[in-house]
């Protein structure tokens, strides 16, 4: 699980610098699916960079599985928004996924089966020898997700992973992600600016306002398994959606 | 239907060379010029000289000097280029020296090379390496600096050790630029090979041409020129073959592969979801100017990474 307490991140000096994350505290429980909802520029990405250990926090503490983060944690994988820049075009799909595994101490056999499993889970078991640039945007993001899954993280951070695919692909990917979440039993922190997406996916939605401070917490009690049509037709869905919309506006 | 134009295009490539040869043959047969011997004479001299009597005497020494000098330049240029590309401080330190040395025409150092290494092979290798290292070095620096910061973020977040990052991310990412530099350097290398062999040499193609001219063996001189032309042609062709193989992914990612090549795997059959060409357009990797006009004047531009994506990840959120 993931615990964030009084996280603060300032670019530049404390007096004159740019405060990207003000005072952020939240907890994501074991195997919980939490969405962070915020408009552009609210500090979401900076927050994720701190959580993933890519950028040092100015102050505050982050615990992943009880261990303080002072560099990229072993139990965490980060799915970037821009799949085309985070996949390596000179490696096949399979190699992209298996590449980080050796350095995690997996044997060749383990890495191979973890790669095959993950690619199966995202429905790309038959495209292992293709190159990322031979795939559509949605498929490329699935490769990036498979890479994260094969790494066997306890916590998955996702930065607007479906922001640059079309609507149909997006809802397919949302369902795919929910299936994976169940199958791999991971804790997911999912950042998005899309209210429907947040409500549809999450157990809990946190609304973030600049400089990255939680202003609203909404528990999502929609039944699972969820369905793009029936779940979104529930009155509770509509209620949450308008609650979050007004939270975002104020 | 499909093969006919292909055969036609293939034959088209031979049309102009054949016409030029024929034109020269017809003209030279009746010109009776001492400087422009008849094509038949050049042909027979060529067979006498280069099949294969002088191949071990002149051609092999030339080629091995070129290979040694060029190989040295690739190793030094890529190694130093990666180091300078990664460290701004190293770049600033090295820049004045690099700019000075690269402005120096390598032939200007032939007399010095002769003093230092004598008239043997080493001085030629030195001159070739010295002249060919700069395009490789400068292009490598540019290639490394054009790296996607998100690829490095990805590597860090997966805790990939720096040695592997260097080998599996930085080097491949810079390879299109490295190859651009190597291609420029290859032609420079051939030029320097000839020039260095024209000064204080006992064998080699440059030596052969100069000796033939001095002995008024004009057909021999021409055959030497033809051999150099053929050598350059073949080496460039080989280079392009290697480049196409190594940079297969790069051309694919840029959407430059033909339909058949873009789907090398059997299972890559076009599905509704797969749109190789349009997806490839989005897969813009590092902004990679193809031209080999890399300049190393880094200090002012060094602070601003030339990758748009970095703005997103490293900019303070406004």
XYZ file of C-alpha atoms in Angstrom:
568
model
C 0.000 0.000 0.000
C 0.873 3.622 -0.336
C 1.001 6.292 2.363
C 1.648 9.945 1.647
C 1.969 12.392 4.513
C 2.508 16.132 4.240
C 4.230 15.825 0.899
C 5.567 19.135 -0.339
C 7.495 19.861 -3.488
C 8.903 23.255 -4.376
C 10.886 23.937 -7.514
C 13.554 26.493 -6.729
C 13.957 28.048 -3.295
C 11.268 27.895 -0.634
C 10.727 31.688 -0.730
C 10.730 32.440 -4.443
C 10.231 29.013 -5.992
C 7.221 27.450 -7.596
C 5.120 25.375 -5.217
C 3.997 22.353 -7.238
C 2.735 20.265 -4.327
C 1.521 22.147 -1.262
C 0.613 19.786 1.541
C -0.566 16.431 0.330
C -1.635 13.539 2.526
C -3.577 10.426 1.613
C -3.466 6.677 2.003
C -4.179 4.067 -0.617
C -5.045 0.750 1.006
C -3.937 -2.718 -0.009
C -5.420 -3.642 -3.410
C -7.466 -0.469 -3.469
C -8.132 1.382 -6.713
C -7.852 5.128 -6.125
C -8.273 7.780 -8.779
C -6.817 11.240 -8.474
C -8.872 13.752 -10.326
C -7.561 17.157 -11.176
C -7.463 19.642 -13.990
C -4.308 20.346 -15.940
C -1.585 22.043 -13.994
C -2.808 21.035 -10.547
C 0.449 19.283 -9.757
C -0.615 15.725 -10.594
C 2.472 14.891 -12.568
C 4.865 16.354 -10.023
C 3.097 14.356 -7.342
C 3.553 11.177 -9.372
C 7.209 11.940 -9.942
C 7.686 12.243 -6.198
C 5.731 9.061 -5.474
C 7.702 7.111 -8.044
C 10.981 8.347 -6.633
C 11.964 10.141 -9.841
C 11.972 13.522 -8.116
C 12.913 14.099 -4.475
C 10.246 15.616 -2.238
C 11.053 18.927 -0.582
C 9.499 17.670 2.629
C 7.026 15.107 3.900
C 7.083 11.364 3.681
C 6.045 8.687 1.212
C 5.816 5.043 2.221
C 5.432 2.220 -0.279
C 4.692 -1.057 1.484
C 6.007 0.580 4.637
C 9.345 1.588 3.116
C 10.198 5.267 2.730
C 10.726 6.349 -0.878
C 14.120 7.861 -1.547
C 14.545 6.602 -5.096
C 12.449 4.452 -7.426
C 10.946 1.737 -5.165
C 11.174 -1.898 -6.175
C 7.509 -2.596 -5.425
C 6.171 0.094 -7.676
C 5.732 0.493 -11.415
C 4.913 3.674 -13.263
C 2.859 3.769 -16.454
C 3.579 6.995 -18.298
C 1.005 8.993 -20.174
C 3.015 9.099 -23.345
C 3.454 5.476 -24.363
C 5.180 6.396 -27.598
C 8.020 7.971 -25.664
C 8.362 5.418 -22.913
C 8.454 2.327 -25.134
C 11.735 1.638 -26.878
C 11.201 1.514 -30.644
C 14.292 -0.640 -31.255
C 12.975 -3.474 -29.131
C 10.165 -5.863 -29.944
C 7.053 -5.859 -27.794
C 8.338 -8.889 -25.931
C 11.743 -7.366 -25.299
C 10.225 -4.079 -24.155
C 8.306 -5.981 -21.512
C 11.096 -8.315 -20.423
C 13.896 -5.739 -20.517
C 13.530 -4.456 -16.913
C 12.946 -7.900 -15.422
C 16.512 -9.166 -15.448
C 17.574 -6.255 -13.292
C 14.925 -7.141 -10.767
C 16.738 -10.416 -10.221
C 14.366 -12.658 -12.164
C 15.874 -15.690 -13.848
C 15.559 -16.042 -17.593
C 12.748 -18.549 -17.168
C 10.841 -16.389 -14.681
C 11.212 -13.332 -16.886
C 9.990 -15.261 -19.864
C 6.866 -16.537 -18.183
C 6.141 -13.185 -16.504
C 6.391 -11.526 -19.912
C 4.118 -14.052 -21.573
C 1.589 -13.767 -18.727
C 1.515 -10.007 -18.836
C 1.177 -9.831 -22.604
C -1.621 -12.379 -22.406
C -3.351 -10.328 -19.740
C -3.419 -7.271 -21.993
C -4.491 -9.347 -24.981
C -1.267 -9.038 -26.942
C -0.092 -12.615 -26.654
C -0.016 -12.891 -30.427
C 1.947 -9.726 -31.126
C 5.063 -10.428 -29.106
C 7.450 -10.143 -32.049
C 6.009 -6.904 -33.389
C 7.675 -3.551 -32.821
C 5.799 -0.852 -30.901
C 5.571 1.366 -33.959
C 3.705 -1.372 -35.793
C 0.899 -1.154 -33.248
C -1.932 1.306 -32.765
C -1.869 3.764 -29.888
C -4.147 1.656 -27.735
C -2.025 -1.422 -28.284
C 1.141 0.484 -27.469
C -0.303 1.579 -24.160
C -1.231 -2.031 -23.489
C 2.415 -2.949 -24.029
C 3.401 -0.302 -21.486
C 0.865 -1.728 -19.038
C 2.167 -5.250 -19.679
C 5.680 -4.040 -18.946
C 4.498 -2.665 -15.619
C 2.590 -5.866 -14.780
C 5.442 -8.194 -15.643
C 7.551 -6.247 -13.151
C 5.172 -7.653 -10.508
C 4.713 -4.429 -8.575
C 2.591 -4.132 -5.445
C 1.636 -0.593 -6.414
C 0.869 0.651 -9.913
C 1.029 4.386 -10.644
C -0.716 5.478 -13.797
C -0.443 8.964 -15.234
C -3.425 9.649 -17.515
C -2.617 6.464 -19.392
C -5.624 6.634 -21.676
C -5.585 10.345 -22.402
C -4.302 10.035 -25.940
C -6.440 7.235 -27.361
C -9.868 7.464 -28.935
C -13.051 7.051 -26.883
C -13.878 3.506 -27.948
C -10.344 2.247 -27.283
C -10.409 4.112 -24.023
C -13.427 2.329 -22.627
C -11.970 -1.011 -23.778
C -8.745 -0.188 -21.982
C -10.663 0.783 -18.826
C -12.344 -2.605 -18.735
C -9.063 -4.315 -19.481
C -7.469 -2.466 -16.576
C -10.224 -3.488 -14.171
C -9.725 -7.112 -15.198
C -5.989 -6.835 -14.651
C -6.464 -5.183 -11.289
C -8.486 -8.175 -10.111
C -6.171 -10.736 -11.662
C -2.892 -9.276 -10.448
C -4.270 -8.006 -7.106
C -2.327 -4.736 -7.224
C -2.882 -1.399 -5.551
C -3.559 1.208 -8.217
C -3.223 4.961 -8.064
C -4.658 6.309 -11.284
C -4.416 9.958 -12.267
C -6.919 11.364 -14.719
C -8.755 14.542 -15.577
C -11.808 12.652 -16.764
C -14.603 12.470 -14.162
C -16.430 9.532 -15.789
C -13.268 7.536 -15.992
C -12.436 8.202 -12.343
C -15.885 7.199 -11.088
C -16.074 4.169 -13.323
C -12.744 2.754 -12.234
C -12.200 3.732 -8.642
C -13.060 2.644 -5.138
C -12.320 6.177 -4.079
C -11.753 9.436 -5.920
C -9.575 12.248 -4.569
C -9.993 15.675 -6.067
C -6.751 17.581 -6.318
C -6.484 21.354 -6.514
C -3.330 23.333 -7.230
C -0.874 23.154 -5.589
C -1.724 19.447 -5.400
C -3.841 19.426 -2.270
C -6.747 17.056 -1.683
C -9.960 19.075 -1.449
C -12.597 16.369 -1.762
C -12.737 12.622 -1.160
C -15.566 10.637 -2.703
C -16.161 6.977 -1.846
C -17.454 5.111 -4.869
C -19.845 2.363 -3.802
C -20.808 1.227 -7.254
C -21.090 -2.576 -7.483
C -18.390 -4.620 -9.165
C -17.866 -6.021 -11.722
C -18.648 -2.793 -13.484
C -20.011 -2.409 -16.934
C -19.635 0.535 -19.278
C -23.375 0.713 -19.940
C -25.225 -0.446 -16.833
C -22.813 1.058 -14.280
C -22.873 4.413 -15.962
C -26.686 4.323 -16.022
C -26.945 3.964 -12.236
C -28.323 6.984 -10.352
C -25.389 6.702 -7.957
C -23.012 7.167 -10.906
C -24.794 10.367 -11.906
C -24.768 11.604 -8.311
C -21.018 11.023 -7.891
C -20.338 12.582 -11.185
C -22.115 15.833 -10.380
C -20.612 15.886 -6.888
C -17.130 15.633 -8.380
C -17.873 18.114 -11.100
C -18.887 20.741 -8.605
C -15.881 19.879 -6.449
C -13.621 20.462 -9.428
C -15.258 23.778 -10.233
C -15.062 25.282 -6.743
C 1.983 -6.449 -63.750
C 3.991 -5.754 -60.634
C 7.330 -7.130 -61.725
C 7.506 -5.372 -65.047
C 8.054 -1.858 -63.657
C 10.497 -3.254 -61.115
C 12.677 -4.823 -63.785
C 12.370 -1.617 -65.745
C 13.533 0.463 -62.805
C 16.419 -1.892 -62.238
C 17.550 -1.598 -65.848
C 17.081 2.146 -65.737
C 19.907 2.352 -63.221
C 22.348 0.977 -65.786
C 21.228 3.182 -68.610
C 23.253 6.287 -67.818
C 26.509 4.511 -66.857
C 26.291 2.407 -70.023
C 25.622 5.466 -72.167
C 28.537 7.349 -70.603
C 30.901 4.438 -71.097
C 29.755 3.956 -74.654
C 30.088 7.672 -75.368
C 33.601 7.769 -73.986
C 34.487 4.548 -75.829
C 33.340 5.876 -79.185
C 34.929 9.268 -78.665
C 38.258 8.015 -77.298
C 38.646 5.429 -80.049
C 39.102 8.181 -82.616
C 40.416 10.984 -80.395
C 43.983 9.693 -80.328
C 44.627 11.659 -77.154
C 47.568 10.853 -74.932
C 45.708 11.935 -71.786
C 42.466 10.199 -72.659
C 43.453 6.719 -73.826
C 40.888 4.536 -75.616
C 38.433 2.742 -73.395
C 39.646 -0.611 -74.692
C 43.175 0.216 -73.606
C 42.051 1.298 -70.144
C 40.043 -1.921 -69.992
C 42.917 -4.192 -70.908
C 45.319 -2.324 -68.609
C 42.776 -2.654 -65.847
C 42.624 -6.409 -66.333
C 46.390 -6.693 -66.384
C 46.915 -4.497 -63.370
C 44.030 -5.192 -61.068
C 43.139 -8.811 -61.857
C 44.800 -9.449 -59.504
C 48.435 -8.563 -59.600
C 48.341 -5.287 -57.694
C 45.466 -6.119 -55.421
C 47.707 -7.327 -52.570
C 50.357 -4.727 -53.416
C 48.262 -1.544 -53.491
C 44.582 -2.183 -52.892
C 44.842 -4.218 -49.698
C 47.244 -1.820 -47.940
C 44.916 1.072 -48.790
C 41.808 -0.704 -47.593
C 43.414 -1.890 -44.386
C 44.645 1.632 -43.594
C 41.169 2.960 -44.212
C 39.640 0.234 -42.062
C 42.068 0.849 -39.214
C 41.764 4.635 -39.276
C 38.025 4.636 -39.710
C 37.532 1.935 -37.087
C 39.620 3.904 -34.641
C 37.599 7.033 -35.382
C 34.310 5.190 -34.782
C 35.460 3.806 -31.441
C 36.930 7.097 -30.233
C 34.171 9.254 -31.702
C 31.291 7.255 -30.264
C 32.914 6.783 -26.858
C 33.902 10.409 -26.473
C 30.648 11.560 -28.041
C 28.560 9.703 -25.477
C 30.642 11.084 -22.634
C 30.397 14.640 -23.951
C 26.721 14.230 -24.809
C 25.872 13.173 -21.290
C 27.874 15.741 -19.381
C 27.348 19.399 -19.957
C 30.441 20.210 -17.969
C 32.585 17.916 -20.090
C 31.083 19.482 -23.195
C 31.933 22.997 -22.051
C 35.458 21.936 -21.174
C 36.125 20.156 -24.428
C 34.386 22.533 -26.779
C 37.197 25.005 -27.611
C 39.659 22.201 -28.277
C 37.169 20.233 -30.347
C 36.259 23.279 -32.382
C 39.903 24.096 -33.012
C 40.937 20.601 -33.958
C 38.002 20.042 -36.206
C 38.688 23.284 -38.052
C 42.150 21.936 -38.806
C 42.264 20.111 -42.160
C 43.759 16.688 -41.514
C 46.173 16.905 -44.491
C 47.845 19.853 -42.732
C 49.058 17.333 -40.199
C 50.593 14.915 -42.712
C 54.124 16.319 -42.277
C 53.743 16.085 -38.525
C 52.362 12.543 -38.804
C 55.360 11.550 -40.899
C 57.700 12.907 -38.232
C 55.816 11.165 -35.473
C 55.038 7.816 -37.069
C 57.430 7.582 -40.006
C 56.437 6.862 -43.579
C 54.765 3.526 -42.850
C 51.151 2.595 -42.307
C 50.777 4.251 -38.915
C 51.023 7.801 -40.186
C 48.268 7.111 -42.750
C 46.029 5.526 -40.152
C 46.590 8.517 -37.910
C 45.611 10.988 -40.627
C 42.503 9.033 -41.596
C 41.397 8.676 -37.979
C 42.059 12.325 -37.259
C 40.010 13.494 -40.212
C 37.083 11.128 -39.778
C 36.565 11.348 -36.046
C 34.829 14.755 -36.003
C 31.577 14.054 -37.837
C 31.158 10.912 -35.748
C 31.955 12.717 -32.515
C 29.688 15.697 -33.146
C 26.790 13.601 -34.384
C 27.079 11.270 -31.423
C 26.976 14.237 -29.047
C 23.848 15.519 -30.768
C 22.255 12.092 -30.808
C 22.820 11.625 -27.099
C 21.518 15.090 -26.296
C 18.377 14.445 -28.312
C 17.485 11.539 -26.058
C 13.875 11.288 -24.883
C 13.939 12.191 -21.205
C 10.976 9.913 -20.684
C 12.985 6.904 -21.824
C 15.505 7.731 -19.122
C 12.710 8.254 -16.568
C 11.347 4.872 -17.536
C 14.766 3.290 -17.082
C 15.172 4.920 -13.688
C 11.742 3.943 -12.482
C 12.507 0.325 -13.389
C 15.863 0.619 -11.636
C 17.839 -0.346 -14.696
C 21.566 -0.019 -13.964
C 23.433 2.722 -15.790
C 25.606 0.328 -17.768
C 22.511 -1.190 -19.339
C 20.932 2.206 -19.848
C 24.018 3.183 -21.796
C 24.072 0.018 -23.863
C 20.374 -0.577 -24.427
C 18.878 2.912 -24.383
C 21.391 5.689 -24.969
C 23.407 3.952 -27.679
C 20.439 2.754 -29.766
C 18.665 6.086 -29.337
C 21.710 7.923 -30.639
C 22.442 5.404 -33.378
C 20.600 7.192 -36.203
C 22.805 10.223 -35.654
C 25.894 8.090 -35.146
C 25.266 6.466 -38.502
C 24.748 9.842 -40.156
C 28.162 10.870 -38.874
C 29.754 7.595 -39.889
C 28.455 7.981 -43.385
C 29.956 11.439 -43.772
C 33.182 10.153 -42.308
C 33.403 7.266 -44.699
C 33.789 9.529 -47.719
C 36.219 11.750 -45.827
C 38.170 8.616 -44.968
C 38.527 7.599 -48.600
C 39.737 11.078 -49.516
C 42.306 11.068 -46.732
C 43.417 7.569 -47.622
C 44.317 8.739 -51.123
C 45.910 11.989 -50.009
C 48.004 10.412 -47.294
C 49.299 7.836 -49.760
C 50.388 10.507 -52.196
C 52.882 11.846 -49.682
C 55.891 9.763 -48.706
C 54.414 6.379 -49.378
C 55.691 3.119 -50.849
C 52.374 1.577 -51.838
C 48.634 2.134 -51.877
C 46.140 3.458 -54.409
C 47.155 7.086 -54.017
C 50.786 6.105 -54.458
C 49.924 4.051 -57.548
C 48.076 6.887 -59.253
C 50.831 9.372 -58.560
C 53.571 6.960 -59.707
C 51.690 6.117 -62.907
C 51.273 9.776 -63.710
C 54.956 10.466 -63.031
C 55.921 7.565 -65.310
C 53.575 8.794 -68.055
C 51.598 5.550 -67.729
C 48.333 7.289 -68.352
C 46.107 4.181 -68.777
C 47.480 2.852 -65.486
C 46.718 6.156 -63.817
C 43.143 5.954 -65.056
C 42.713 2.401 -63.792
C 43.830 3.552 -60.348
C 41.203 6.275 -60.427
C 38.568 3.763 -61.494
C 39.552 1.427 -58.655
C 39.152 4.226 -56.098
C 35.789 5.121 -57.557
C 34.670 1.510 -57.401
C 36.017 1.159 -53.872
C 34.043 4.174 -52.706
C 30.941 2.919 -54.457
C 31.169 -0.546 -52.932
C 31.952 0.713 -49.441
C 29.053 3.128 -49.534
C 26.745 0.389 -50.742
C 27.908 -1.919 -47.958
C 27.472 0.873 -45.461
C 23.898 1.479 -46.545
C 23.142 -2.228 -46.269
C 24.471 -2.353 -42.718
C 22.672 0.858 -41.807
C 19.363 -0.394 -43.163
C 19.737 -3.501 -41.022
C 20.794 -1.791 -37.828
C 18.359 1.122 -38.136
C 15.450 -0.996 -39.306
C 13.419 0.161 -36.322
C 14.216 3.802 -36.975
C 12.924 3.774 -40.504
C 9.899 1.830 -39.334
C 9.174 4.265 -36.546
C 9.419 7.102 -39.017
C 6.967 5.347 -41.306
C 9.531 4.964 -44.049
C 9.327 1.235 -44.541
C 7.463 -0.301 -47.412
C 4.301 -2.221 -46.678
C 5.925 -5.622 -46.778
C 8.843 -4.617 -44.597
C 6.683 -2.843 -42.044
C 5.095 -6.142 -41.120
C 7.997 -8.546 -40.856
C 6.191 -11.002 -38.609
C 3.580 -13.375 -39.836
C 1.178 -12.371 -37.099
C 1.449 -8.705 -37.934
C -1.375 -8.997 -40.377
C -3.336 -5.792 -40.563
C -6.146 -5.839 -38.040
C -8.653 -3.133 -37.363
C -6.573 -2.072 -34.421
C -3.246 -2.061 -36.186
C -2.445 0.974 -38.214
C 1.304 0.881 -38.714
C 1.660 4.031 -40.702
C -0.527 6.307 -38.675
C 0.774 4.946 -35.407
C 4.284 5.459 -36.638
C 3.587 9.100 -37.278
C 2.851 9.520 -33.591
C 5.936 7.625 -32.580
C 8.084 10.610 -33.297
C 11.271 9.817 -31.497
C 13.988 12.312 -30.787
C 13.928 15.209 -33.208
C 16.605 13.879 -35.469
C 17.793 16.213 -38.163
C 19.247 13.893 -40.747
C 21.860 16.298 -41.951
C 25.320 15.749 -40.642
C 25.810 19.389 -39.895
C 26.088 18.811 -36.204
C 27.811 21.626 -34.520
C 29.128 21.301 -31.065
C 28.603 24.838 -29.920
C 26.784 23.683 -26.893
C 26.964 26.176 -24.048
C 23.926 28.274 -24.864
C 21.726 25.481 -26.095
C 23.040 22.955 -23.653
C 20.726 24.077 -20.887
C 17.570 23.682 -22.899
C 16.978 20.075 -23.807
C 15.685 19.932 -27.341
C 13.059 17.367 -26.551
C 9.572 18.753 -26.185
C 8.496 16.055 -23.774
C 10.973 17.158 -21.148
C 8.947 20.263 -20.629
C 6.158 18.204 -19.207
C 8.161 16.247 -16.743
C 10.709 18.692 -15.445
C 8.907 22.009 -15.551
C 7.503 23.336 -12.334
C 3.784 22.990 -12.628
C 2.205 26.340 -13.223
